[in-house]
Coordinates of C-alpha atoms in Angstrom, one line a residue:
M3 CA 0.0 0.0 0.0
N4 CA 1.5 3.3 -1.1
E5 CA -1.3 5.6 0.0
I6 CA -4.4 5.6 2.2
D7 CA -7.7 6.9 1.0
I8 CA -8.8 8.9 4.1
E9 CA -12.5 8.8 3.0
M10 CA -12.4 5.0 3.0
A11 CA -10.8 5.1 6.5
G12 CA -13.7 6.9 8.0
G13 CA -13.4 10.5 6.7
L14 CA -11.7 13.5 8.0
T15 CA -12.9 16.7 9.5
K16 CA -10.3 18.8 7.7
P17 CA -11.5 19.7 4.1
G18 CA -9.1 19.6 1.3
M19 CA -7.0 16.7 2.7
L20 CA -7.5 13.5 0.6
R21 CA -4.4 11.5 1.1
A22 CA -2.0 10.5 3.9
L23 CA 1.7 9.9 3.0
P24 CA 3.0 6.5 4.1
G25 CA 5.0 6.8 7.3
S26 CA 3.4 10.1 8.3
A27 CA 1.7 10.5 11.7
L28 CA -1.7 10.7 9.9
W29 CA -1.0 7.5 8.0
T30 CA -0.1 5.7 11.2
A31 CA -3.2 6.9 12.9
L32 CA -5.5 5.7 10.1
R33 CA -3.6 2.5 9.6
L34 CA -3.6 1.6 13.3
R35 CA -7.3 2.4 13.6
S36 CA -8.1 0.1 10.7
A37 CA -5.9 -2.6 12.3
M38 CA -7.7 -2.3 15.6
S39 CA -11.1 -2.6 13.8
A40 CA -10.0 -6.0 12.5
A41 CA -8.3 -7.2 15.8
K42 CA -9.1 -10.6 17.3
V43 CA -7.9 -11.9 20.6
P44 CA -7.1 -15.6 20.8
V45 CA -8.9 -18.2 22.9
L46 CA -8.2 -21.8 23.8
T47 CA -9.0 -24.1 20.9
A48 CA -11.9 -26.6 21.3
S49 CA -10.1 -29.2 19.3
P50 CA -6.4 -29.4 20.4
P51 CA -3.9 -31.5 18.6
T52 CA -1.7 -34.1 20.4
I53 CA 1.3 -32.2 21.7
T54 CA 4.3 -34.0 23.1
V55 CA 6.0 -32.0 25.9
P56 CA 9.4 -30.5 25.0
G57 CA 12.2 -33.1 24.9
A58 CA 15.7 -33.5 23.4
T59 CA 14.9 -36.6 21.4
N60 CA 14.2 -36.3 17.7
P61 CA 10.7 -38.0 17.4
Y62 CA 11.4 -39.2 13.8
G63 CA 14.9 -40.7 14.2
G64 CA 16.5 -38.7 11.4
S65 CA 14.3 -39.9 8.5
E66 CA 12.2 -36.8 8.4
T67 CA 12.2 -33.7 6.1
F68 CA 14.0 -30.8 7.9
F69 CA 13.4 -27.2 7.2
H70 CA 16.5 -25.6 8.8
A71 CA 15.7 -22.0 9.8
P72 CA 19.1 -20.4 9.1
D73 CA 19.0 -21.9 5.5
V74 CA 15.4 -21.3 4.5
R75 CA 14.7 -18.2 6.6
D76 CA 12.3 -15.9 4.7
R77 CA 11.4 -18.7 2.3
C78 CA 9.7 -20.6 5.0
F79 CA 9.4 -18.5 8.2
T80 CA 8.2 -15.1 9.4
F81 CA 10.0 -13.4 12.2
L82 CA 8.4 -10.5 14.1
R83 CA 9.0 -8.3 17.2
G84 CA 12.6 -7.2 16.6
S85 CA 15.4 -8.1 14.3
W86 CA 16.5 -11.7 14.1
A87 CA 20.0 -13.0 13.3
E88 CA 21.9 -16.3 12.9
F89 CA 23.6 -17.8 16.0
N90 CA 26.0 -20.7 16.3
V91 CA 25.7 -22.5 19.6
G92 CA 28.0 -25.4 20.2
G93 CA 28.3 -26.0 16.5
T94 CA 24.5 -25.9 15.9
R95 CA 23.0 -23.0 13.8
Y96 CA 19.9 -21.2 15.0
M97 CA 17.9 -18.1 14.3
G98 CA 17.4 -15.9 17.3
P99 CA 16.3 -12.4 18.3
G100 CA 19.2 -10.2 17.4
A101 CA 18.3 -6.8 18.9
V102 CA 19.3 -6.5 22.5
V103 CA 17.1 -4.4 24.7
T104 CA 18.0 -3.2 28.2
Y105 CA 15.9 -4.6 31.0
S106 CA 18.1 -4.1 34.1
P107 CA 21.8 -4.0 34.9
S108 CA 21.8 -7.8 35.4
L109 CA 19.6 -8.8 32.5
T110 CA 20.1 -7.8 28.8
T111 CA 18.6 -10.6 26.8
G112 CA 17.2 -9.7 23.4
G113 CA 13.6 -9.2 22.4
S114 CA 10.3 -9.5 24.2
A115 CA 8.0 -12.5 23.7
P116 CA 9.6 -13.3 20.3
L117 CA 7.0 -14.2 17.7
W118 CA 8.0 -16.8 15.1
S119 CA 5.3 -17.9 12.7
F120 CA 4.9 -20.1 9.6
M121 CA 2.3 -22.0 7.5
C122 CA 2.5 -25.8 7.3
D123 CA 0.2 -28.5 5.9
A124 CA 1.8 -31.4 7.7
P125 CA -0.4 -33.7 9.9
D126 CA 2.7 -34.5 12.0
L127 CA 5.5 -32.0 12.7
A128 CA 8.0 -31.1 15.4
I129 CA 9.3 -27.6 16.3
T130 CA 13.0 -27.6 16.9
F131 CA 14.6 -24.9 19.1
R132 CA 16.9 -24.0 21.9
S133 CA 15.8 -22.1 25.0
P134 CA 18.0 -22.5 28.2
S135 CA 15.3 -21.6 30.7
S136 CA 12.0 -20.5 29.4
G137 CA 8.6 -21.7 28.1
V138 CA 6.7 -21.7 24.9
R139 CA 3.2 -21.0 23.8
I140 CA 1.8 -22.2 20.5
L141 CA -1.1 -20.7 18.6
I142 CA -2.6 -22.6 15.7
D143 CA -5.0 -20.8 13.3
G144 CA -5.3 -18.0 15.8
E145 CA -6.2 -20.1 18.9
F146 CA -4.1 -21.4 21.8
A147 CA -3.2 -25.1 21.0
H148 CA -2.7 -25.9 24.7
E149 CA -3.6 -24.6 28.2
G150 CA -0.8 -22.9 30.0
G151 CA 2.8 -22.7 28.8
L152 CA 5.0 -25.6 27.8
A153 CA 7.8 -25.3 30.3
I154 CA 11.4 -25.9 29.2
G155 CA 14.4 -27.0 31.3
E156 CA 16.8 -28.3 28.7
G157 CA 20.0 -27.7 30.7
S158 CA 22.4 -29.4 28.3
G159 CA 21.8 -26.8 25.5
A160 CA 21.0 -29.4 22.8
P161 CA 18.2 -28.7 20.4
W162 CA 14.8 -29.6 21.8
H163 CA 11.6 -30.7 20.1
I164 CA 7.9 -30.2 20.5
R165 CA 5.9 -32.7 18.4
I166 CA 2.4 -31.7 17.2
E167 CA 0.1 -34.3 15.7
H168 CA -3.2 -33.4 14.0
G169 CA -4.1 -36.6 12.2
S170 CA -5.1 -34.8 9.0
R171 CA -3.4 -32.7 6.3
K172 CA -4.4 -29.1 5.8
P173 CA -2.7 -25.7 5.8
R174 CA -2.4 -24.3 9.3
L175 CA -1.0 -21.0 10.7
Y176 CA 1.5 -21.5 13.6
E177 CA 2.6 -18.7 15.9
I178 CA 5.2 -19.4 18.5
Y179 CA 5.7 -17.2 21.6
A180 CA 8.7 -17.5 24.0
N181 CA 11.1 -15.5 26.1
G182 CA 14.0 -13.5 24.7
N183 CA 16.4 -16.4 24.9
F184 CA 14.4 -18.5 22.5
Y185 CA 16.4 -19.7 19.4
V186 CA 14.8 -21.4 16.4
R187 CA 16.5 -24.3 14.7
G188 CA 13.6 -25.2 12.3
I189 CA 10.7 -27.6 11.6
R190 CA 10.9 -31.4 11.2
C191 CA 8.1 -33.0 9.2
A192 CA 7.3 -36.7 9.1
S193 CA 6.7 -36.9 5.3
A194 CA 8.5 -35.6 2.2
L195 CA 5.2 -34.4 1.0
D196 CA 4.9 -31.8 3.9
R197 CA 5.3 -28.1 3.1
V198 CA 6.4 -25.1 5.1
W199 CA 6.0 -21.5 3.9
P200 CA 5.9 -18.0 5.5
A201 CA 3.0 -16.8 7.4
P202 CA 1.1 -13.7 6.3
Q203 CA 2.2 -10.5 8.1
T204 CA -1.1 -8.9 9.1
Y205 CA -0.5 -5.1 9.2
D206 CA 3.2 -5.9 9.2
D207 CA 3.8 -2.3 8.2
L208 CA 2.9 -1.1 11.7
R209 CA 5.6 -1.2 14.3
G210 CA 5.2 -0.3 18.0
V211 CA 7.4 -0.2 21.1
I212 CA 6.4 -0.2 24.8
I213 CA 8.8 1.4 27.3
G214 CA 7.5 -0.4 30.4
D215 CA 8.3 -2.4 33.5
S216 CA 7.2 -5.6 35.3
F217 CA 3.5 -4.9 34.5
T218 CA 4.4 -4.9 30.8
E219 CA 6.5 -8.1 30.7
G220 CA 6.4 -10.5 33.6
G221 CA 4.1 -9.7 36.5
A222 CA 2.8 -12.1 39.0
N223 CA 2.3 -15.1 36.9
G224 CA 4.9 -17.7 36.0
L225 CA 5.0 -19.0 32.4
P226 CA 3.4 -22.4 32.9
E227 CA 0.3 -21.2 34.9
D228 CA -1.6 -19.2 32.4
L229 CA -2.2 -18.7 28.7
W230 CA 0.0 -15.6 28.3
G231 CA 2.3 -15.2 31.3
Y232 CA 4.3 -12.2 30.0
G233 CA 2.0 -9.5 31.2
F234 CA -0.2 -7.3 29.0
G235 CA 2.7 -6.7 26.6
A236 CA 2.2 -10.1 25.0
S237 CA -1.5 -9.9 24.4
L238 CA -1.8 -6.2 23.6
P239 CA -0.7 -6.7 20.0
Y240 CA -3.8 -8.8 19.3
H241 CA -6.0 -6.0 20.7
L242 CA -4.1 -3.5 18.5
G243 CA -4.3 -5.7 15.4
T244 CA -0.6 -5.6 14.8
R245 CA 2.0 -8.3 15.8
D246 CA 5.1 -6.2 15.7
L247 CA 5.0 -4.7 19.2
R248 CA 8.3 -4.8 21.1
A249 CA 8.8 -4.2 24.8
S250 CA 11.7 -2.7 26.7
G251 CA 11.6 -3.1 30.5
S252 CA 11.1 -5.9 32.9
G253 CA 11.4 -6.0 36.6
A254 CA 11.5 -2.6 38.4
T255 CA 12.6 -0.6 35.4
G256 CA 9.7 1.8 35.4
Y257 CA 11.7 4.8 36.4
L258 CA 12.0 8.1 34.8
A259 CA 14.7 8.9 37.2
D260 CA 15.9 6.1 39.5
A261 CA 16.4 7.5 43.0
L262 CA 18.5 4.5 43.9
G263 CA 20.7 4.5 40.8
T264 CA 20.5 0.7 40.5
R265 CA 18.2 0.3 37.5
Y266 CA 18.1 1.5 33.9
N267 CA 15.6 4.2 33.8
A268 CA 13.5 5.4 30.8
F269 CA 16.2 7.9 29.7
Q270 CA 18.8 5.2 29.7
R271 CA 16.6 3.0 27.6
L272 CA 15.7 5.7 25.1
G273 CA 17.8 3.8 22.6
D274 CA 15.5 0.8 22.8
L275 CA 12.8 3.1 21.5
T276 CA 14.6 5.1 18.8
S277 CA 16.6 2.1 17.4
A278 CA 13.3 0.3 16.5
N279 CA 12.1 3.4 14.6
P280 CA 8.5 2.7 15.6
H281 CA 5.3 4.2 14.1
F282 CA 3.8 4.4 17.6
A283 CA 5.1 4.1 21.2
L284 CA 3.3 3.3 24.5
L285 CA 4.9 5.0 27.4
P286 CA 3.6 3.8 30.9
L287 CA 6.2 6.0 32.5
G288 CA 7.2 6.3 36.2
T289 CA 5.6 3.2 37.7
N290 CA 8.5 2.6 40.0
D291 CA 9.2 6.3 40.8
N292 CA 8.4 7.6 44.3
E293 CA 7.9 11.0 45.9
A294 CA 11.7 11.5 46.4
V295 CA 12.1 11.8 42.6
M296 CA 12.2 15.3 41.0
S297 CA 9.4 17.0 39.1
A298 CA 7.4 14.6 37.0
E299 CA 6.4 17.4 34.6
Q300 CA 10.1 18.2 33.9
Q301 CA 11.0 14.5 33.5
V302 CA 8.3 13.7 31.1
S303 CA 8.8 16.9 29.1
D304 CA 12.5 16.2 28.8
Y305 CA 11.9 12.6 27.7
L306 CA 9.3 13.6 25.1
D307 CA 11.7 16.3 23.8
L308 CA 14.4 13.7 23.1
A309 CA 12.0 11.1 21.8
Q310 CA 10.1 13.4 19.4
A311 CA 13.3 14.9 18.1
A312 CA 14.6 11.4 17.2
L313 CA 11.2 10.2 15.9
P314 CA 9.3 13.2 14.4
N315 CA 6.5 11.1 12.9
C316 CA 5.9 8.7 15.8
L317 CA 2.7 8.7 17.8
F318 CA 3.2 8.7 21.6
F319 CA 0.7 7.4 24.0
V320 CA 1.7 8.3 27.6
F321 CA 0.0 6.5 30.5
S322 CA 0.0 7.4 34.2
K323 CA 1.0 5.0 37.0
F324 CA -1.4 2.1 37.1
A325 CA -2.1 2.5 40.8
N326 CA -1.8 5.0 43.7
S327 CA 0.6 2.7 45.5
F328 CA 3.5 4.2 43.5
P329 CA 4.1 6.8 45.0
S330 CA 2.8 5.6 48.3
S331 CA 0.8 8.8 49.0
Y332 CA -2.3 9.5 47.0
D333 CA -1.6 13.3 47.2
T334 CA 1.9 12.7 45.8
S335 CA 0.5 10.4 43.2
S336 CA -2.0 13.0 42.1
Q337 CA 0.7 15.7 41.9
Y338 CA 2.8 13.3 39.9
R339 CA 0.0 12.6 37.4
D340 CA -0.7 16.3 37.2
G341 CA 2.9 16.8 36.2
Q342 CA 2.7 14.1 33.5
R343 CA -0.5 15.6 32.1
A344 CA 1.0 19.1 31.9
A345 CA 4.0 17.8 30.1
C346 CA 1.8 16.2 27.4
A347 CA -0.8 18.9 27.0
G348 CA -0.8 20.6 23.7
R349 CA 2.0 18.5 22.2
K350 CA 1.6 17.3 18.6
R351 CA 1.4 13.5 18.2
V352 CA 1.1 12.9 22.0
W353 CA -1.9 11.7 24.0
Y354 CA -2.0 11.2 27.8
T355 CA -4.2 8.8 29.6
D356 CA -4.6 8.8 33.4
T357 CA -5.4 5.3 34.4
V358 CA -6.1 6.3 38.0
G359 CA -8.2 9.5 37.6
Y360 CA -9.1 11.8 34.7
T361 CA -7.7 12.2 31.2
Q362 CA -6.0 15.0 29.3
A363 CA -9.5 16.6 28.8
G364 CA -9.3 18.0 32.3
P365 CA -10.5 17.4 35.9
N366 CA -14.1 17.8 34.8
Y367 CA -13.9 14.8 32.5
Q368 CA -14.0 11.9 34.9
Q369 CA -12.6 8.6 33.8
T370 CA -13.1 5.5 35.9
A371 CA -9.9 4.2 37.4
W372 CA -8.6 1.0 35.7
V373 CA -8.0 -0.7 39.0
T374 CA -10.5 -0.3 41.9
G375 CA -10.5 -1.8 45.4
G376 CA -7.7 -3.0 47.6
G377 CA -6.9 -6.3 45.9
T378 CA -4.6 -7.4 48.7
V379 CA -6.8 -10.3 49.7
Y380 CA -8.7 -12.6 47.3
A381 CA -12.3 -11.7 47.7
P382 CA -14.7 -12.6 44.8
N383 CA -17.3 -10.3 46.3
G384 CA -14.9 -7.5 47.0
V385 CA -15.3 -3.8 46.3
G386 CA -13.4 -3.6 43.0
N387 CA -11.7 -5.5 40.2
A388 CA -8.4 -5.5 42.1
D389 CA -9.8 -8.3 44.2
L390 CA -9.7 -10.4 41.0
A391 CA -6.8 -8.7 39.2
V392 CA -4.2 -9.0 42.0
G393 CA -3.9 -10.6 45.4
R394 CA -5.2 -14.1 44.5
P395 CA -3.4 -17.2 45.9
A396 CA -0.7 -19.0 44.0
P397 CA -0.4 -20.0 41.2
Y398 CA -2.5 -17.1 40.1
T399 CA -0.3 -14.5 41.7
P400 CA 2.2 -14.7 44.6
D401 CA 2.1 -11.0 45.4
S402 CA -0.4 -8.1 46.0
T403 CA 1.0 -5.7 43.4
H404 CA 1.3 -7.3 39.9
P405 CA -1.7 -8.3 37.8
N406 CA -2.5 -12.0 37.3
E407 CA -3.8 -13.4 34.0
W408 CA -7.3 -12.0 34.6
G409 CA -5.9 -8.6 35.4
H410 CA -3.7 -8.5 32.3
Q411 CA -6.4 -9.9 29.9
Q412 CA -9.5 -8.2 31.4
V413 CA -8.2 -5.0 32.7
Y414 CA -4.8 -3.8 31.3
A415 CA -4.6 -5.0 27.7
P416 CA -8.2 -4.1 26.6
R417 CA -8.2 -0.8 28.5
M418 CA -4.8 0.2 27.1
A419 CA -6.0 -0.6 23.6
A420 CA -9.2 1.4 24.2
A421 CA -7.1 4.3 25.4
V422 CA -5.0 4.1 22.2
R423 CA -8.1 4.1 20.1
D424 CA -9.5 7.1 21.9
G425 CA -6.2 8.8 21.6
L426 CA -6.2 8.2 17.8
D427 CA -9.6 9.7 17.5
Q428 CA -8.8 12.7 19.6
M429 CA -5.5 13.4 17.9
I430 CA -7.3 13.5 14.5
A431 CA -10.2 15.6 15.8
Q432 CA -7.9 18.1 17.6
D433 CA -5.5 18.4 14.7
L434 CA -2.6 17.0 16.7
L435 CA -1.1 14.9 13.9
V436 CA 0.3 17.6 11.6

């Protein structure tokens, strides 16, 4: 697509403008809005295939057809969410996430929930990979093929296999999710008649980045216990209708300015944003900040100055803290959010959403808080959704801060997507795109 016909995308309030140039802010807004209109969030399949848990043994004994990822690459496979490169591990060649993003001083693995996809018509196939300590989720034709994650504990570093048996031949779409240390060796098929070819890239021309924290990737759930396990950052692409959404930040990295000086803050991770050259960025800034940190307005303003100078056509969606617990005082939290809001007000290509109180429209425009109630003790009949979103007994969540699967899937991902959609509409209506 070289141009977008604005009238087909829903019209425009500004007369005389008929086309949006590819890559422009208006193009991104219309394209993302169209993608969201076609979005579909996966569910657990009603007819799961037979899946053999990950193991080191080749299920076919060497007599199979092997599609080796480093050799066939784009001819057979589709790689999203970051750049992928060839790796040689112990003499074995793999494809893996090549872009390194900064999580914390002690963890700098690449990528976030890598997405590897392909089409295959085999009734019997095996995914071959390496992942030192992780887990895998498999979607087939847009539905989860299994409940929970497939935990991996390979230890030895040898290639591992997950066998999938359908019993019938037909073209199927496979999407593989895993942690940043997941490396693809390829696909083994039982028959020489089996074919593997690249998956379609739905809205592949849209690329987004989240500069987040432990809410974005990680959170309360471990990988095997729920369908997603990575936080709302893994499921949000399906709400937005575009797969290429990359995340930087995991585990107490939600600082604009780290008062302790022991974590990479948002400024230090600015390169994770600019190097991806995204069309849009989601900025839940300052989750881990506290009242000892300097002016939120100045921090957010300085950050946006740098980000917008580097990415002049990017759309920025800034979000407040997700709860009043950071900072610990409500008054301080309110002042912090007021500062964030003031830094965003009037900026082109920027929209601010207050997930706790009101939005950029002002204090007279009340928005229901995303998380309500205490949530510290599991209480199905409690006063707010926090009683379900956090604070439930293990394995749902071991703490009283991070969302569990229900919180990520029913609160954070859909509400963040709704805020993006509202921001798109408001930026168009208020002439904030040009």
